[in-house]
Amino acid sequence: MTTERKSLSLIEQFPLKGVHPAAAVTGSLVLVAIAFLARLGALPWLPDGYQFVTFFPAVILTSFLFGARLGALAAVLSGILAWYFFIPPVDSFVVDAGTAVGLGFYTITVVIDIALVHWMQAANAALTRERELSAQLAETRKLLFRELQHRVSNNLQVVAGLLSLQKRRVADPVARGALDEASRRLGVIGRISRQLYDPAGQGSDLCAFFETLADDVIDASGRADITCDVVCASELTVTPERAVPLALIVAEALANAIEHGFATKPGQIELVVGHHIDDIYAIEVRDDGGGLPDGFDSAAQDSLGLRIATTLAKQIGGHFTLTGGKTTVARLEVPMA
């Protein structure tokens, strides 16, 4: 909490809440008594015309601590004490022109002081209520957002399950494969949708995002013999707008490595995020499964997954390539700024 926020919190405690009325009245009388004794002690040093000088702080402090009503009480008592003991002729309530002017100025001054303190505290109270209401609304928004994300994720999982059920009624192997791919993609999106968006709109840590994504893709494949190491060269965040296309592209690359590189054997995949040039970053999914031959040309392929990855990469201003050989590398170059 900042110093400014601490100061505001302290000011918002006044006038004091929960103080017994008798204690508040006693405190007000004590402040007036202190002011009276201070004025009495200052008699030898103060010239004429300063009869109220020590009573003003008592009135202001009483108003600040206990509210406008007790501030008014302190003002009245202070005026009476100053009038009787310090305004000539002393020890009397004689009113002449000078006394009337002095009491008039005193009255105007304390009324202004009490009003200013009261308006300041009323404004602080209103701000406090607004802040509490804003905090409640923000918390409600977060809860509704989480519930929405939860429902979206569940709906996607249901759709993926329906596609899997529909696949059982299809005899054509090509159609079955298409339904299987669609079901897998929807399932992956459903699994990661809870972390795709931040209700505050601030984005997610890219490395943690990819770690969760890799775990979800491997889990969805049903392969317990495949692992994925995620390495990030620097701390990066992914904005909500770029999270879905990035997730789909990387998920396609991971699924391709599992399906073609390690179809019949266990293996390890590397997901590396490194700085390329300027604000361009390279995201590579590497596997040594040898699933693609040397000289493999991704541009000449008619794979739906490759077309999806290439199209999504263009939508976010990036470039996707897939190269074969001893190490198969799916590389996405994309601006992160």
PDB file of C-alpha atoms in Angstrom, residues 216-329:
ATOM      1  CA  ASP A 216      -3.043 -30.360 -22.367  1.00  0.00           C
ATOM      2  CA  VAL A 217      -2.087 -31.427 -25.894  1.00  0.00           C
ATOM      3  CA  ILE A 218      -0.070 -34.408 -24.643  1.00  0.00           C
ATOM      4  CA  ASP A 219      -2.838 -35.357 -22.234  1.00  0.00           C
ATOM      5  CA  ALA A 220      -5.432 -35.120 -25.024  1.00  0.00           C
ATOM      6  CA  SER A 221      -3.308 -37.441 -27.175  1.00  0.00           C
ATOM      7  CA  GLY A 222      -3.423 -40.114 -24.491  1.00  0.00           C
ATOM      8  CA  ARG A 223       0.362 -40.544 -24.634  1.00  0.00           C
ATOM      9  CA  ALA A 224       2.078 -40.904 -21.284  1.00  0.00           C
ATOM     10  CA  ASP A 225       5.461 -41.654 -22.894  1.00  0.00           C
ATOM     11  CA  ILE A 226       5.959 -38.186 -24.396  1.00  0.00           C
ATOM     12  CA  THR A 227       7.285 -35.129 -22.576  1.00  0.00           C
ATOM     13  CA  CYS A 228       7.724 -31.508 -23.597  1.00  0.00           C
ATOM     14  CA  ASP A 229      10.319 -29.041 -22.293  1.00  0.00           C
ATOM     15  CA  VAL A 230       9.385 -25.372 -22.594  1.00  0.00           C
ATOM     16  CA  VAL A 231      12.269 -22.887 -22.736  1.00  0.00           C
ATOM     17  CA  CYS A 232      11.763 -19.106 -22.868  1.00  0.00           C
ATOM     18  CA  ALA A 233      14.702 -16.786 -23.527  1.00  0.00           C
ATOM     19  CA  SER A 234      12.988 -13.881 -21.792  1.00  0.00           C
ATOM     20  CA  GLU A 235       9.848 -13.004 -19.866  1.00  0.00           C
ATOM     21  CA  LEU A 236       7.000 -12.336 -22.255  1.00  0.00           C
ATOM     22  CA  THR A 237       3.261 -11.880 -21.953  1.00  0.00           C
ATOM     23  CA  VAL A 238       0.626 -12.820 -24.481  1.00  0.00           C
ATOM     24  CA  THR A 239      -2.347 -10.515 -24.963  1.00  0.00           C
ATOM     25  CA  PRO A 240      -5.871 -11.960 -24.981  1.00  0.00           C
ATOM     26  CA  GLU A 241      -6.275 -11.141 -28.676  1.00  0.00           C
ATOM     27  CA  ARG A 242      -3.211 -13.205 -29.652  1.00  0.00           C
ATOM     28  CA  ALA A 243      -3.686 -16.054 -27.188  1.00  0.00           C
ATOM     29  CA  VAL A 244      -6.119 -18.145 -29.259  1.00  0.00           C
ATOM     30  CA  PRO A 245      -4.213 -18.097 -32.596  1.00  0.00           C
ATOM     31  CA  LEU A 246      -0.899 -18.735 -30.820  1.00  0.00           C
ATOM     32  CA  ALA A 247      -2.453 -21.606 -28.902  1.00  0.00           C
ATOM     33  CA  LEU A 248      -3.891 -23.168 -32.048  1.00  0.00           C
ATOM     34  CA  ILE A 249      -0.645 -22.844 -34.028  1.00  0.00           C
ATOM     35  CA  VAL A 250       1.529 -24.322 -31.276  1.00  0.00           C
ATOM     36  CA  ALA A 251      -1.066 -27.018 -30.548  1.00  0.00           C
ATOM     37  CA  GLU A 252      -0.996 -28.033 -34.225  1.00  0.00           C
ATOM     38  CA  ALA A 253       2.799 -28.210 -34.145  1.00  0.00           C
ATOM     39  CA  LEU A 254       2.775 -30.300 -30.964  1.00  0.00           C
ATOM     40  CA  ALA A 255       0.073 -32.612 -32.280  1.00  0.00           C
ATOM     41  CA  ASN A 256       2.029 -33.041 -35.531  1.00  0.00           C
ATOM     42  CA  ALA A 257       5.175 -33.975 -33.595  1.00  0.00           C
ATOM     43  CA  ILE A 258       3.243 -36.533 -31.560  1.00  0.00           C
ATOM     44  CA  GLU A 259       1.402 -37.997 -34.550  1.00  0.00           C
ATOM     45  CA  HIS A 260       4.247 -38.163 -37.055  1.00  0.00           C
ATOM     46  CA  GLY A 261       7.454 -38.039 -35.008  1.00  0.00           C
ATOM     47  CA  PHE A 262       6.539 -40.378 -32.174  1.00  0.00           C
ATOM     48  CA  ALA A 263       3.659 -42.395 -33.570  1.00  0.00           C
ATOM     49  CA  THR A 264       5.149 -45.699 -32.436  1.00  0.00           C
ATOM     50  CA  LYS A 265       7.823 -44.719 -29.939  1.00  0.00           C
ATOM     51  CA  PRO A 266       8.309 -42.510 -26.887  1.00  0.00           C
ATOM     52  CA  GLY A 267      10.037 -39.178 -27.244  1.00  0.00           C
ATOM     53  CA  GLN A 268      10.737 -35.693 -26.039  1.00  0.00           C
ATOM     54  CA  ILE A 269       9.622 -32.423 -27.625  1.00  0.00           C
ATOM     55  CA  GLU A 270      11.234 -29.026 -27.155  1.00  0.00           C
ATOM     56  CA  LEU A 271       9.212 -25.819 -27.268  1.00  0.00           C
ATOM     57  CA  VAL A 272      11.640 -22.900 -27.456  1.00  0.00           C
ATOM     58  CA  VAL A 273      10.740 -19.204 -27.418  1.00  0.00           C
ATOM     59  CA  GLY A 274      13.622 -16.894 -28.354  1.00  0.00           C
ATOM     60  CA  HIS A 275      14.201 -13.330 -29.489  1.00  0.00           C
ATOM     61  CA  HIS A 276      14.709 -13.055 -33.240  1.00  0.00           C
ATOM     62  CA  ILE A 277      15.065  -9.434 -34.398  1.00  0.00           C
ATOM     63  CA  ASP A 278      13.591  -6.221 -33.015  1.00  0.00           C
ATOM     64  CA  ASP A 279      10.207  -7.163 -31.549  1.00  0.00           C
ATOM     65  CA  ILE A 280      10.005 -10.414 -33.554  1.00  0.00           C
ATOM     66  CA  TYR A 281      10.190 -13.639 -31.572  1.00  0.00           C
ATOM     67  CA  ALA A 282      10.686 -17.155 -32.862  1.00  0.00           C
ATOM     68  CA  ILE A 283       8.609 -19.966 -31.368  1.00  0.00           C
ATOM     69  CA  GLU A 284       9.953 -23.390 -32.325  1.00  0.00           C
ATOM     70  CA  VAL A 285       8.560 -26.861 -31.675  1.00  0.00           C
ATOM     71  CA  ARG A 286      11.385 -29.376 -32.198  1.00  0.00           C
ATOM     72  CA  ASP A 287      11.357 -33.167 -32.187  1.00  0.00           C
ATOM     73  CA  ASP A 288      13.911 -35.767 -33.251  1.00  0.00           C
ATOM     74  CA  GLY A 289      11.345 -38.372 -34.224  1.00  0.00           C
ATOM     75  CA  GLY A 290      12.250 -38.147 -37.919  1.00  0.00           C
ATOM     76  CA  GLY A 291       8.627 -37.955 -38.955  1.00  0.00           C
ATOM     77  CA  LEU A 292       9.353 -35.693 -41.945  1.00  0.00           C
ATOM     78  CA  PRO A 293      11.946 -36.340 -44.679  1.00  0.00           C
ATOM     79  CA  ASP A 294      14.770 -34.005 -45.653  1.00  0.00           C
ATOM     80  CA  GLY A 295      13.698 -31.325 -48.091  1.00  0.00           C
ATOM     81  CA  PHE A 296      10.130 -31.353 -46.842  1.00  0.00           C
ATOM     82  CA  ASP A 297       8.268 -28.365 -48.291  1.00  0.00           C
ATOM     83  CA  SER A 298       5.354 -27.270 -46.121  1.00  0.00           C
ATOM     84  CA  ALA A 299       4.102 -24.876 -48.800  1.00  0.00           C
ATOM     85  CA  ALA A 300       3.513 -27.782 -51.187  1.00  0.00           C
ATOM     86  CA  GLN A 301       1.460 -29.796 -48.702  1.00  0.00           C
ATOM     87  CA  ASP A 302      -2.328 -29.989 -48.586  1.00  0.00           C
ATOM     88  CA  SER A 303      -2.585 -30.649 -44.868  1.00  0.00           C
ATOM     89  CA  LEU A 304      -5.485 -28.929 -43.115  1.00  0.00           C
ATOM     90  CA  GLY A 305      -3.374 -28.484 -39.985  1.00  0.00           C
ATOM     91  CA  LEU A 306      -0.613 -26.756 -41.943  1.00  0.00           C
ATOM     92  CA  ARG A 307      -3.126 -24.510 -43.682  1.00  0.00           C
ATOM     93  CA  ILE A 308      -4.670 -23.566 -40.336  1.00  0.00           C
ATOM     94  CA  ALA A 309      -1.265 -22.772 -38.818  1.00  0.00           C
ATOM     95  CA  THR A 310      -0.162 -20.749 -41.854  1.00  0.00           C
ATOM     96  CA  THR A 311      -3.414 -18.775 -42.025  1.00  0.00           C
ATOM     97  CA  LEU A 312      -3.462 -18.005 -38.311  1.00  0.00           C
ATOM     98  CA  ALA A 313       0.180 -16.928 -38.430  1.00  0.00           C
ATOM     99  CA  LYS A 314      -0.624 -14.422 -41.181  1.00  0.00           C
ATOM    100  CA  GLN A 315      -3.578 -13.081 -39.173  1.00  0.00           C
ATOM    101  CA  ILE A 316      -1.273 -12.094 -36.307  1.00  0.00           C
ATOM    102  CA  GLY A 317       1.454 -10.729 -38.562  1.00  0.00           C
ATOM    103  CA  GLY A 318       3.682 -13.780 -38.330  1.00  0.00           C
ATOM    104  CA  HIS A 319       5.186 -16.482 -40.547  1.00  0.00           C
ATOM    105  CA  PHE A 320       4.950 -20.249 -40.033  1.00  0.00           C
ATOM    106  CA  THR A 321       7.281 -22.879 -41.529  1.00  0.00           C
ATOM    107  CA  LEU A 322       7.751 -26.597 -41.044  1.00  0.00           C
ATOM    108  CA  THR A 323      11.057 -28.266 -41.953  1.00  0.00           C
ATOM    109  CA  GLY A 324      11.995 -31.946 -41.811  1.00  0.00           C
ATOM    110  CA  GLY A 325      15.180 -33.908 -41.408  1.00  0.00           C
ATOM    111  CA  LYS A 326      16.858 -35.462 -38.390  1.00  0.00           C
ATOM    112  CA  THR A 327      15.137 -32.798 -36.274  1.00  0.00           C
ATOM    113  CA  THR A 328      11.698 -31.644 -37.340  1.00  0.00           C
ATOM    114  CA  VAL A 329      11.198 -27.955 -36.583  1.00  0.00           C
TER     115      VAL A 329
END
